[in-house]
């Protein structure tokens, strides 16, 4: 599997998701926290799923988390720009998609990219 784009930008997008999970683990005092990352091919697409057990996303509708300055964190902890930037990076620079949903005991972020 391979896709094209700037490695640092892709890393930044994924790092934003991981940092948000870490912050919510701490805020919600999650016992035995975990983050699971799975990558697989589906047709011509590369799917990367990032799942956690931090009790899910509370903002409704869930798509609002990708809007600028939307955050469930206290104002002195986050700006609400990380997930917005992640979505911009994945959609504009990689021509992919970034989706989020609640699943099982946490959140799942799905990055879909085209395999070349």
PDB file of C-alpha atoms in Angstrom:
ATOM      1  CA  UNK A   1       0.000   0.000   0.000  1.00  0.00           C
ATOM      2  CA  UNK A   2       1.234   3.451  -0.783  1.00  0.00           C
ATOM      3  CA  UNK A   3      -0.158   6.929  -1.145  1.00  0.00           C
ATOM      4  CA  UNK A   4       1.404  10.222  -2.093  1.00  0.00           C
ATOM      5  CA  UNK A   5       1.698  13.431  -0.133  1.00  0.00           C
ATOM      6  CA  UNK A   6       3.850  15.160   2.416  1.00  0.00           C
ATOM      7  CA  UNK A   7       4.840  12.778   5.188  1.00  0.00           C
ATOM      8  CA  UNK A   8       4.983  15.536   7.802  1.00  0.00           C
ATOM      9  CA  UNK A   9       1.451  16.703   7.012  1.00  0.00           C
ATOM     10  CA  UNK A  10       0.058  13.177   7.267  1.00  0.00           C
ATOM     11  CA  UNK A  11       1.903  12.671  10.558  1.00  0.00           C
ATOM     12  CA  UNK A  12       0.457  15.944  11.868  1.00  0.00           C
ATOM     13  CA  UNK A  13      -3.090  14.865  10.993  1.00  0.00           C
ATOM     14  CA  UNK A  14      -2.688  11.526  12.781  1.00  0.00           C
ATOM     15  CA  UNK A  15      -0.875  13.128  15.718  1.00  0.00           C
ATOM     16  CA  UNK A  16      -3.807  15.526  16.258  1.00  0.00           C
ATOM     17  CA  UNK A  17      -6.167  12.559  16.583  1.00  0.00           C
ATOM     18  CA  UNK A  18      -3.829  10.712  18.949  1.00  0.00           C
ATOM     19  CA  UNK A  19      -3.258  13.784  21.141  1.00  0.00           C
ATOM     20  CA  UNK A  20      -6.998  14.352  21.433  1.00  0.00           C
ATOM     21  CA  UNK A  21      -7.445  10.755  22.584  1.00  0.00           C
ATOM     22  CA  UNK A  22      -4.659  11.151  25.151  1.00  0.00           C
ATOM     23  CA  UNK A  23      -6.205  14.365  26.488  1.00  0.00           C
ATOM     24  CA  UNK A  24      -9.663  12.809  26.862  1.00  0.00           C
ATOM     25  CA  UNK A  25      -8.173   9.740  28.608  1.00  0.00           C
ATOM     26  CA  UNK A  26      -6.726  12.077  31.217  1.00  0.00           C
ATOM     27  CA  UNK A  27      -9.801  14.310  31.469  1.00  0.00           C
ATOM     28  CA  UNK A  28     -12.198  11.381  31.903  1.00  0.00           C
ATOM     29  CA  UNK A  29      -9.781   9.336  34.035  1.00  0.00           C
ATOM     30  CA  UNK A  30     -10.145   6.285  31.786  1.00  0.00           C
ATOM     31  CA  UNK A  31      -8.821   3.141  33.425  1.00  0.00           C
ATOM     32  CA  UNK A  32      -6.759   0.939  31.084  1.00  0.00           C
ATOM     33  CA  UNK A  33      -6.824   3.340  28.126  1.00  0.00           C
ATOM     34  CA  UNK A  34      -5.953   2.047  24.671  1.00  0.00           C
ATOM     35  CA  UNK A  35      -5.654   3.298  21.133  1.00  0.00           C
ATOM     36  CA  UNK A  36      -5.872   0.786  18.312  1.00  0.00           C
ATOM     37  CA  UNK A  37      -4.642   1.661  14.824  1.00  0.00           C
ATOM     38  CA  UNK A  38      -5.544  -0.612  11.923  1.00  0.00           C
ATOM     39  CA  UNK A  39      -4.657  -0.122   8.262  1.00  0.00           C
ATOM     40  CA  UNK A  40      -6.119  -2.164   5.426  1.00  0.00           C
ATOM     41  CA  UNK A  41      -7.007  -2.023   1.756  1.00  0.00           C
ATOM     42  CA  UNK A  42     -10.574  -1.979   0.497  1.00  0.00           C
ATOM     43  CA  UNK A  43     -10.658  -1.959  -3.273  1.00  0.00           C
ATOM     44  CA  UNK A  44      -8.466   0.959  -4.402  1.00  0.00           C
ATOM     45  CA  UNK A  45      -8.678   2.609  -0.995  1.00  0.00           C
ATOM     46  CA  UNK A  46      -6.337   2.540   1.958  1.00  0.00           C
ATOM     47  CA  UNK A  47      -8.307   2.768   5.196  1.00  0.00           C
ATOM     48  CA  UNK A  48      -6.632   3.748   8.455  1.00  0.00           C
ATOM     49  CA  UNK A  49      -8.819   3.416  11.545  1.00  0.00           C
ATOM     50  CA  UNK A  50      -7.857   4.936  14.877  1.00  0.00           C
ATOM     51  CA  UNK A  51     -10.052   3.702  17.747  1.00  0.00           C
ATOM     52  CA  UNK A  52      -9.966   4.449  21.464  1.00  0.00           C
ATOM     53  CA  UNK A  53     -11.907   3.489  24.578  1.00  0.00           C
ATOM     54  CA  UNK A  54     -12.459   7.018  25.923  1.00  0.00           C
ATOM     55  CA  UNK A  55     -16.290   6.786  26.007  1.00  0.00           C
ATOM     56  CA  UNK A  56     -16.901   8.494  22.664  1.00  0.00           C
ATOM     57  CA  UNK A  57     -17.435  11.975  21.266  1.00  0.00           C
ATOM     58  CA  UNK A  58     -20.076  14.023  23.074  1.00  0.00           C
ATOM     59  CA  UNK A  59     -20.475  16.860  20.536  1.00  0.00           C
ATOM     60  CA  UNK A  60     -23.624  16.567  18.446  1.00  0.00           C
ATOM     61  CA  UNK A  61     -23.911  16.297  15.560  1.00  0.00           C
ATOM     62  CA  UNK A  62     -20.563  14.551  15.546  1.00  0.00           C
ATOM     63  CA  UNK A  63     -19.451  16.204  12.279  1.00  0.00           C
ATOM     64  CA  UNK A  64     -19.139  19.512  14.179  1.00  0.00           C
ATOM     65  CA  UNK A  65     -15.837  18.307  15.671  1.00  0.00           C
ATOM     66  CA  UNK A  66     -14.215  19.105  12.315  1.00  0.00           C
ATOM     67  CA  UNK A  67     -15.333  22.750  12.385  1.00  0.00           C
ATOM     68  CA  UNK A  68     -12.765  25.343  13.473  1.00  0.00           C
ATOM     69  CA  UNK A  69     -12.803  26.389  17.148  1.00  0.00           C
ATOM     70  CA  UNK A  70     -15.172  23.579  18.205  1.00  0.00           C
ATOM     71  CA  UNK A  71     -13.790  21.769  21.234  1.00  0.00           C
ATOM     72  CA  UNK A  72     -15.108  19.721  24.120  1.00  0.00           C
ATOM     73  CA  UNK A  73     -12.005  20.647  26.119  1.00  0.00           C
ATOM     74  CA  UNK A  74     -11.793  23.470  28.606  1.00  0.00           C
ATOM     75  CA  UNK A  75     -10.758  26.745  26.925  1.00  0.00           C
ATOM     76  CA  UNK A  76      -7.300  26.745  28.511  1.00  0.00           C
ATOM     77  CA  UNK A  77      -6.543  23.229  27.217  1.00  0.00           C
ATOM     78  CA  UNK A  78      -7.509  23.274  23.535  1.00  0.00           C
ATOM     79  CA  UNK A  79      -8.256  25.667  20.709  1.00  0.00           C
ATOM     80  CA  UNK A  80     -10.516  23.440  18.622  1.00  0.00           C
ATOM     81  CA  UNK A  81      -8.304  23.749  15.562  1.00  0.00           C
ATOM     82  CA  UNK A  82      -6.551  20.323  15.523  1.00  0.00           C
ATOM     83  CA  UNK A  83      -9.288  18.166  14.008  1.00  0.00           C
ATOM     84  CA  UNK A  84     -10.232  20.930  11.595  1.00  0.00           C
ATOM     85  CA  UNK A  85      -6.629  21.021  10.349  1.00  0.00           C
ATOM     86  CA  UNK A  86      -6.487  17.215  10.185  1.00  0.00           C
ATOM     87  CA  UNK A  87      -9.562  17.154   7.965  1.00  0.00           C
ATOM     88  CA  UNK A  88      -8.173  19.919   5.719  1.00  0.00           C
ATOM     89  CA  UNK A  89      -4.861  18.073   5.368  1.00  0.00           C
ATOM     90  CA  UNK A  90      -6.474  14.727   4.519  1.00  0.00           C
ATOM     91  CA  UNK A  91      -9.132  16.116   2.162  1.00  0.00           C
ATOM     92  CA  UNK A  92      -7.250  18.886   0.354  1.00  0.00           C
ATOM     93  CA  UNK A  93      -3.664  17.654   0.371  1.00  0.00           C
ATOM     94  CA  UNK A  94      -4.290  13.901   0.100  1.00  0.00           C
ATOM     95  CA  UNK A  95      -7.651  13.939  -1.743  1.00  0.00           C
ATOM     96  CA  UNK A  96      -8.994  11.577   0.921  1.00  0.00           C
ATOM     97  CA  UNK A  97     -11.612  11.691   3.641  1.00  0.00           C
ATOM     98  CA  UNK A  98     -11.609  11.831   7.434  1.00  0.00           C
ATOM     99  CA  UNK A  99     -14.692  10.643   9.290  1.00  0.00           C
ATOM    100  CA  UNK A 100     -15.516  10.113  12.951  1.00  0.00           C
ATOM    101  CA  UNK A 101     -18.127   8.091  14.750  1.00  0.00           C
ATOM    102  CA  UNK A 102     -18.748   6.562  18.151  1.00  0.00           C
ATOM    103  CA  UNK A 103     -18.288   2.838  18.261  1.00  0.00           C
ATOM    104  CA  UNK A 104     -18.326   0.370  21.141  1.00  0.00           C
ATOM    105  CA  UNK A 105     -16.710   2.148  24.097  1.00  0.00           C
ATOM    106  CA  UNK A 106     -15.054   5.049  22.295  1.00  0.00           C
ATOM    107  CA  UNK A 107     -14.429   7.064  19.163  1.00  0.00           C
ATOM    108  CA  UNK A 108     -13.314   5.792  15.769  1.00  0.00           C
ATOM    109  CA  UNK A 109     -11.601   8.015  13.212  1.00  0.00           C
ATOM    110  CA  UNK A 110     -11.392   6.654   9.675  1.00  0.00           C
ATOM    111  CA  UNK A 111      -8.944   8.031   7.146  1.00  0.00           C
ATOM    112  CA  UNK A 112      -9.602   6.926   3.567  1.00  0.00           C
ATOM    113  CA  UNK A 113      -6.923   7.446   0.920  1.00  0.00           C
ATOM    114  CA  UNK A 114      -6.556   6.257  -2.672  1.00  0.00           C
ATOM    115  CA  UNK A 115      -3.901   3.580  -3.240  1.00  0.00           C
ATOM    116  CA  UNK A 116      -1.554   4.295  -6.153  1.00  0.00           C
TER     117      UNK A 116
END
